[in-house]
Amino acid sequence: MGGLLIAIDGPAGSGKSSVARAVAERLGVADLNTGALYRAVALLALRETLDLDDGAALSDAAGSIELSPEGACVDGVAIAEQDLRTPEVSAAASKVSAHPEVRTVLLDVQRKAAEAGRKRGGAVMEGRDIGTVVLPDADLKIFLSAAPEERARRRAVQSGREAEFDRIQEAMKVRDRQDSERDASPLKPAPDAVTLDTTELDLDEVVSVVLELARKSEAGKGQTR
Ligand code: C5P
């Protein structure tokens, strides 16, 4: 027994993190941001000047990281968001995440975190491959998309770097391409995911749709118990 597991996937700037946070808060369940794990591996790699092509060294680093609702943790302490959100870490995270060895280590970390959340009442887990690979049996799968210009605009506003819109859009394009074209768990909707184009929607509208879908899944789950 346990609560609902909701998977939210999508590209950078599609609204995943904001939607996941708001939905988890409304449902009173854990919000698990898996991008923080890949960012944490990238941060450790940059700090320790590891070779970003060395899958074995990177997967060793990944082995020291855990995921909790507070974020990516090393030795039980959450890594500060501001350290994980720099442009250098974003670019390195996308490279690090293409290594199958790294993904294998982090797969276990993510499943453990989801199971702990489920036992405590449920979890919303967000990333790129949650519905396809990490939680193929999630109760509800959402895939968020939005037009590339809108995603870059949101990222620029969010980071207070509006003047750097062109640079942000270019970096996002590179990251989108790497994330979608890699062989290991590429970014794509699960066949049973509900896809929502958020280009014209504000946060509250998307959150309402997801909460309504969650309510329906909960009701459906109740009937099959
Ligand atoms: O979601 P966020 O932008 O923080 O993720 C950073 C990077 O981590 C992504 O560009 C992607 O390469 C990788 N990632 C992934 N699988 C996930 C979550 C993130 O490959 N489930």
Short mmCIF file of C-alpha atoms and ligand atoms in Angstrom, two decimals:
data_model
loop_
_atom_site.label_atom_id
_atom_site.label_comp_id
_atom_site.label_asym_id
_atom_site.label_seq_id
_atom_site.Cartn_x
_atom_site.Cartn_y
_atom_site.Cartn_z
CA MET A 1 0.00 0.00 0.00
CA GLY A 2 1.05 3.60 -0.33
CA GLY A 3 0.22 6.79 -2.17
CA LEU A 4 0.21 7.82 -5.79
CA LEU A 5 3.39 8.00 -7.84
CA ILE A 6 3.23 10.75 -10.44
CA ALA A 7 5.90 11.02 -13.16
CA ILE A 8 6.44 14.38 -14.85
CA ASP A 9 8.86 14.54 -17.79
CA GLY A 10 9.74 17.18 -20.33
CA PRO A 11 12.53 19.37 -21.72
CA ALA A 12 14.19 22.31 -19.91
CA GLY A 13 11.83 25.22 -19.40
CA SER A 14 8.66 23.18 -19.99
CA GLY A 15 7.56 24.00 -16.43
CA LYS A 16 8.33 20.60 -14.89
CA SER A 17 9.95 21.79 -11.68
CA SER A 18 7.36 24.47 -10.90
CA VAL A 19 4.47 22.14 -11.72
CA ALA A 20 5.95 19.22 -9.76
CA ARG A 21 6.59 21.44 -6.73
CA ALA A 22 3.06 22.90 -6.75
CA VAL A 23 1.33 19.55 -7.33
CA ALA A 24 3.37 17.85 -4.58
CA GLU A 25 2.55 20.69 -2.19
CA ARG A 26 -1.17 20.54 -2.95
CA LEU A 27 -1.21 16.76 -2.48
CA GLY A 28 1.07 16.90 0.58
CA VAL A 29 3.54 14.43 -0.94
CA ALA A 30 7.28 14.38 -1.70
CA ASP A 31 8.63 16.40 -4.64
CA LEU A 32 11.60 14.54 -6.14
CA ASN A 33 13.64 16.47 -8.69
CA THR A 34 15.89 14.00 -10.51
CA GLY A 35 17.66 16.68 -12.57
CA ALA A 36 19.37 17.64 -9.28
CA LEU A 37 21.09 14.22 -9.28
CA TYR A 38 22.63 14.69 -12.73
CA ARG A 39 23.53 18.25 -11.80
CA ALA A 40 25.17 17.00 -8.58
CA VAL A 41 27.31 14.49 -10.51
CA ALA A 42 28.29 17.30 -12.89
CA LEU A 43 29.18 19.60 -9.98
CA LEU A 44 31.34 16.95 -8.31
CA ALA A 45 33.00 16.23 -11.67
CA LEU A 46 33.77 19.92 -12.26
CA ARG A 47 35.09 20.36 -8.70
CA GLU A 48 37.28 17.28 -8.92
CA THR A 49 38.22 18.01 -12.56
CA LEU A 50 37.01 14.58 -13.68
CA ASP A 51 36.96 13.86 -17.40
CA LEU A 52 33.34 14.28 -18.58
CA ASP A 53 33.94 11.41 -21.05
CA ASP A 54 35.03 9.00 -18.30
CA GLY A 55 31.84 7.06 -17.52
CA ALA A 56 33.52 4.90 -14.84
CA ALA A 57 34.86 7.86 -12.82
CA LEU A 58 31.54 9.68 -13.16
CA SER A 59 29.55 6.66 -12.02
CA ASP A 60 31.81 6.40 -8.93
CA ALA A 61 30.92 10.01 -8.14
CA ALA A 62 27.22 9.24 -8.74
CA GLY A 63 27.46 6.47 -6.11
CA SER A 64 27.96 9.05 -3.36
CA ILE A 65 24.72 10.94 -4.09
CA GLU A 66 21.22 10.40 -2.71
CA LEU A 67 17.87 11.97 -3.53
CA SER A 68 15.44 13.38 -0.99
CA PRO A 69 12.63 15.97 -1.14
CA GLU A 70 15.33 18.49 -0.07
CA GLY A 71 17.30 17.72 -3.24
CA ALA A 72 20.51 15.88 -4.14
CA CYS A 73 22.45 14.99 -0.98
CA VAL A 74 26.04 13.99 -0.29
CA ASP A 75 26.65 12.48 3.17
CA GLY A 76 23.10 13.39 4.11
CA VAL A 77 23.54 17.10 3.35
CA ALA A 78 21.58 18.70 0.47
CA ILE A 79 23.69 20.49 -2.14
CA ALA A 80 22.69 24.18 -2.44
CA GLU A 81 20.38 24.91 -5.40
CA GLN A 82 22.48 27.92 -6.43
CA ASP A 83 25.53 25.67 -6.91
CA LEU A 84 23.55 23.28 -9.09
CA ARG A 85 21.91 25.89 -11.32
CA THR A 86 24.91 27.56 -13.01
CA PRO A 87 25.16 27.43 -16.84
CA GLU A 88 28.40 25.39 -16.53
CA VAL A 89 26.70 22.76 -14.39
CA SER A 90 23.65 22.65 -16.75
CA ALA A 91 25.88 21.97 -19.76
CA ALA A 92 28.00 19.40 -17.89
CA ALA A 93 24.88 17.65 -16.49
CA SER A 94 23.62 16.99 -19.99
CA LYS A 95 26.99 15.41 -20.94
CA VAL A 96 27.23 13.39 -17.72
CA SER A 97 23.69 12.08 -18.18
CA ALA A 98 24.49 10.47 -21.55
CA HIS A 99 26.71 7.81 -19.86
CA PRO A 100 24.77 4.56 -19.34
CA GLU A 101 26.97 3.72 -16.28
CA VAL A 102 25.91 6.93 -14.58
CA ARG A 103 22.25 6.32 -15.41
CA THR A 104 22.42 2.78 -14.00
CA VAL A 105 23.75 4.03 -10.65
CA LEU A 106 21.19 6.84 -10.50
CA LEU A 107 18.33 4.52 -11.50
CA ASP A 108 18.62 2.73 -8.16
CA VAL A 109 18.94 6.02 -6.28
CA GLN A 110 15.76 7.33 -7.94
CA ARG A 111 13.73 4.16 -7.39
CA LYS A 112 14.73 4.07 -3.72
CA ALA A 113 13.65 7.69 -3.28
CA ALA A 114 10.33 7.07 -5.08
CA GLU A 115 9.60 4.01 -2.96
CA ALA A 116 10.35 5.91 0.26
CA GLY A 117 8.02 8.69 -0.93
CA ARG A 118 5.28 6.25 -1.91
CA LYS A 119 5.36 4.62 1.51
CA ARG A 120 5.02 8.02 3.16
CA GLY A 121 1.90 8.93 1.14
CA GLY A 122 3.08 9.42 -2.43
CA ALA A 123 5.54 11.32 -4.60
CA VAL A 124 5.83 13.48 -7.67
CA MET A 125 9.05 12.67 -9.51
CA GLU A 126 10.23 14.85 -12.36
CA GLY A 127 12.92 14.42 -14.99
CA ARG A 128 13.44 13.21 -18.55
CA ASP A 129 12.91 9.44 -18.37
CA ILE A 130 10.72 8.96 -15.30
CA GLY A 131 7.65 7.64 -17.14
CA THR A 132 9.69 5.61 -19.65
CA VAL A 133 12.47 4.06 -17.53
CA VAL A 134 12.58 4.99 -13.83
CA LEU A 135 8.91 4.44 -12.92
CA PRO A 136 7.28 2.60 -15.83
CA ASP A 137 4.44 1.63 -13.43
CA ALA A 138 3.76 5.18 -12.20
CA ASP A 139 0.06 5.82 -11.48
CA LEU A 140 0.06 8.94 -13.65
CA LYS A 141 2.52 10.07 -16.33
CA ILE A 142 2.62 13.63 -17.61
CA PHE A 143 4.82 14.91 -20.44
CA LEU A 144 5.11 18.71 -20.53
CA SER A 145 6.16 20.51 -23.69
CA ALA A 146 6.29 24.15 -24.80
CA ALA A 147 7.57 26.09 -27.81
CA PRO A 148 11.38 26.51 -27.69
CA GLU A 149 11.25 30.35 -27.60
CA GLU A 150 8.81 30.27 -24.70
CA ARG A 151 10.97 27.78 -22.78
CA ALA A 152 14.07 29.97 -23.26
CA ARG A 153 12.07 33.06 -22.23
CA ARG A 154 10.95 31.35 -18.99
CA ARG A 155 14.51 30.26 -18.19
CA ALA A 156 15.85 33.78 -18.85
CA VAL A 157 13.22 35.37 -16.58
CA GLN A 158 13.66 32.70 -13.89
CA SER A 159 17.42 33.23 -13.72
CA GLY A 160 17.21 37.04 -14.00
CA ARG A 161 19.32 36.93 -17.19
CA GLU A 162 16.82 38.39 -19.68
CA ALA A 163 19.62 40.23 -21.49
CA GLU A 164 21.20 36.88 -22.29
CA PHE A 165 18.11 35.45 -24.03
CA ASP A 166 19.98 34.46 -27.23
CA ARG A 167 22.75 32.69 -25.32
CA ILE A 168 20.21 30.87 -23.13
CA GLN A 169 18.16 29.79 -26.15
CA GLU A 170 21.30 28.48 -27.89
CA ALA A 171 22.48 26.52 -24.80
CA MET A 172 18.99 25.08 -24.41
CA LYS A 173 18.95 23.93 -28.04
CA VAL A 174 22.24 22.07 -27.52
CA ARG A 175 20.96 20.46 -24.31
CA ASP A 176 17.60 19.50 -25.94
CA ARG A 177 19.43 17.86 -28.81
CA GLN A 178 21.80 15.93 -26.50
CA ASP A 179 18.97 14.83 -24.20
CA SER A 180 16.67 13.71 -27.04
CA GLU A 181 19.24 12.06 -29.30
CA ARG A 182 21.31 10.10 -26.75
CA ASP A 183 21.03 6.29 -26.87
CA ALA A 184 20.62 5.85 -23.10
CA SER A 185 17.07 6.76 -21.97
CA PRO A 186 16.47 9.67 -24.36
CA LEU A 187 13.89 12.32 -23.52
CA LYS A 188 10.56 11.15 -24.96
CA PRO A 189 6.97 10.69 -23.76
CA ALA A 190 5.97 7.25 -22.45
CA PRO A 191 3.28 5.69 -24.66
CA ASP A 192 0.76 6.05 -21.80
CA ALA A 193 1.74 9.63 -20.84
CA VAL A 194 -0.65 12.57 -21.07
CA THR A 195 1.14 15.27 -23.07
CA LEU A 196 0.37 18.89 -22.18
CA ASP A 197 1.60 21.78 -24.31
CA THR A 198 2.12 24.58 -21.78
CA THR A 199 3.09 27.35 -24.25
CA GLU A 200 -0.17 29.23 -23.76
CA LEU A 201 -0.92 28.09 -20.19
CA ASP A 202 0.13 29.65 -16.92
CA LEU A 203 1.35 27.63 -13.94
CA ASP A 204 -2.02 27.50 -12.15
CA GLU A 205 -3.75 26.18 -15.27
CA VAL A 206 -1.24 23.36 -15.73
CA VAL A 207 -1.34 22.50 -12.02
CA SER A 208 -5.16 22.30 -12.12
CA VAL A 209 -5.08 19.89 -15.06
CA VAL A 210 -2.49 17.66 -13.35
CA LEU A 211 -4.41 17.68 -10.04
CA GLU A 212 -7.60 16.69 -11.86
CA LEU A 213 -5.77 13.81 -13.57
CA ALA A 214 -4.27 12.79 -10.21
CA ARG A 215 -7.76 12.78 -8.66
CA LYS A 216 -8.98 10.48 -11.44
CA SER A 217 -6.01 8.11 -11.03
CA GLU A 218 -6.55 7.99 -7.30
CA ALA A 219 -10.21 7.13 -7.85
CA GLY A 220 -9.26 4.48 -10.43
CA LYS A 221 -6.71 3.00 -8.04
CA GLY A 222 -9.30 2.83 -5.30
CA GLN A 223 -11.61 0.81 -7.55
CA THR A 224 -8.97 -1.79 -8.40
CA ARG A 225 -7.92 -2.31 -4.77
O1 C5P B 1 15.82 18.97 -15.22
P1 C5P B 1 17.19 19.63 -15.25
O2 C5P B 1 17.31 20.67 -16.31
O3 C5P B 1 17.63 20.10 -13.91
O4 C5P B 1 18.18 18.42 -15.65
C1 C5P B 1 19.56 18.64 -15.91
C2 C5P B 1 20.07 17.59 -16.91
O5 C5P B 1 20.01 16.31 -16.29
C3 C5P B 1 19.21 17.46 -18.17
O6 C5P B 1 19.63 18.32 -19.22
C4 C5P B 1 19.40 16.00 -18.56
O7 C5P B 1 20.55 15.85 -19.35
C5 C5P B 1 19.67 15.31 -17.24
N1 C5P B 1 18.53 14.54 -16.75
C6 C5P B 1 18.34 13.27 -17.25
N2 C5P B 1 17.35 12.47 -16.76
C7 C5P B 1 16.55 12.92 -15.78
C8 C5P B 1 16.69 14.24 -15.27
C9 C5P B 1 17.68 15.04 -15.79
O8 C5P B 1 19.06 12.86 -18.14
N3 C5P B 1 15.61 12.10 -15.29
#
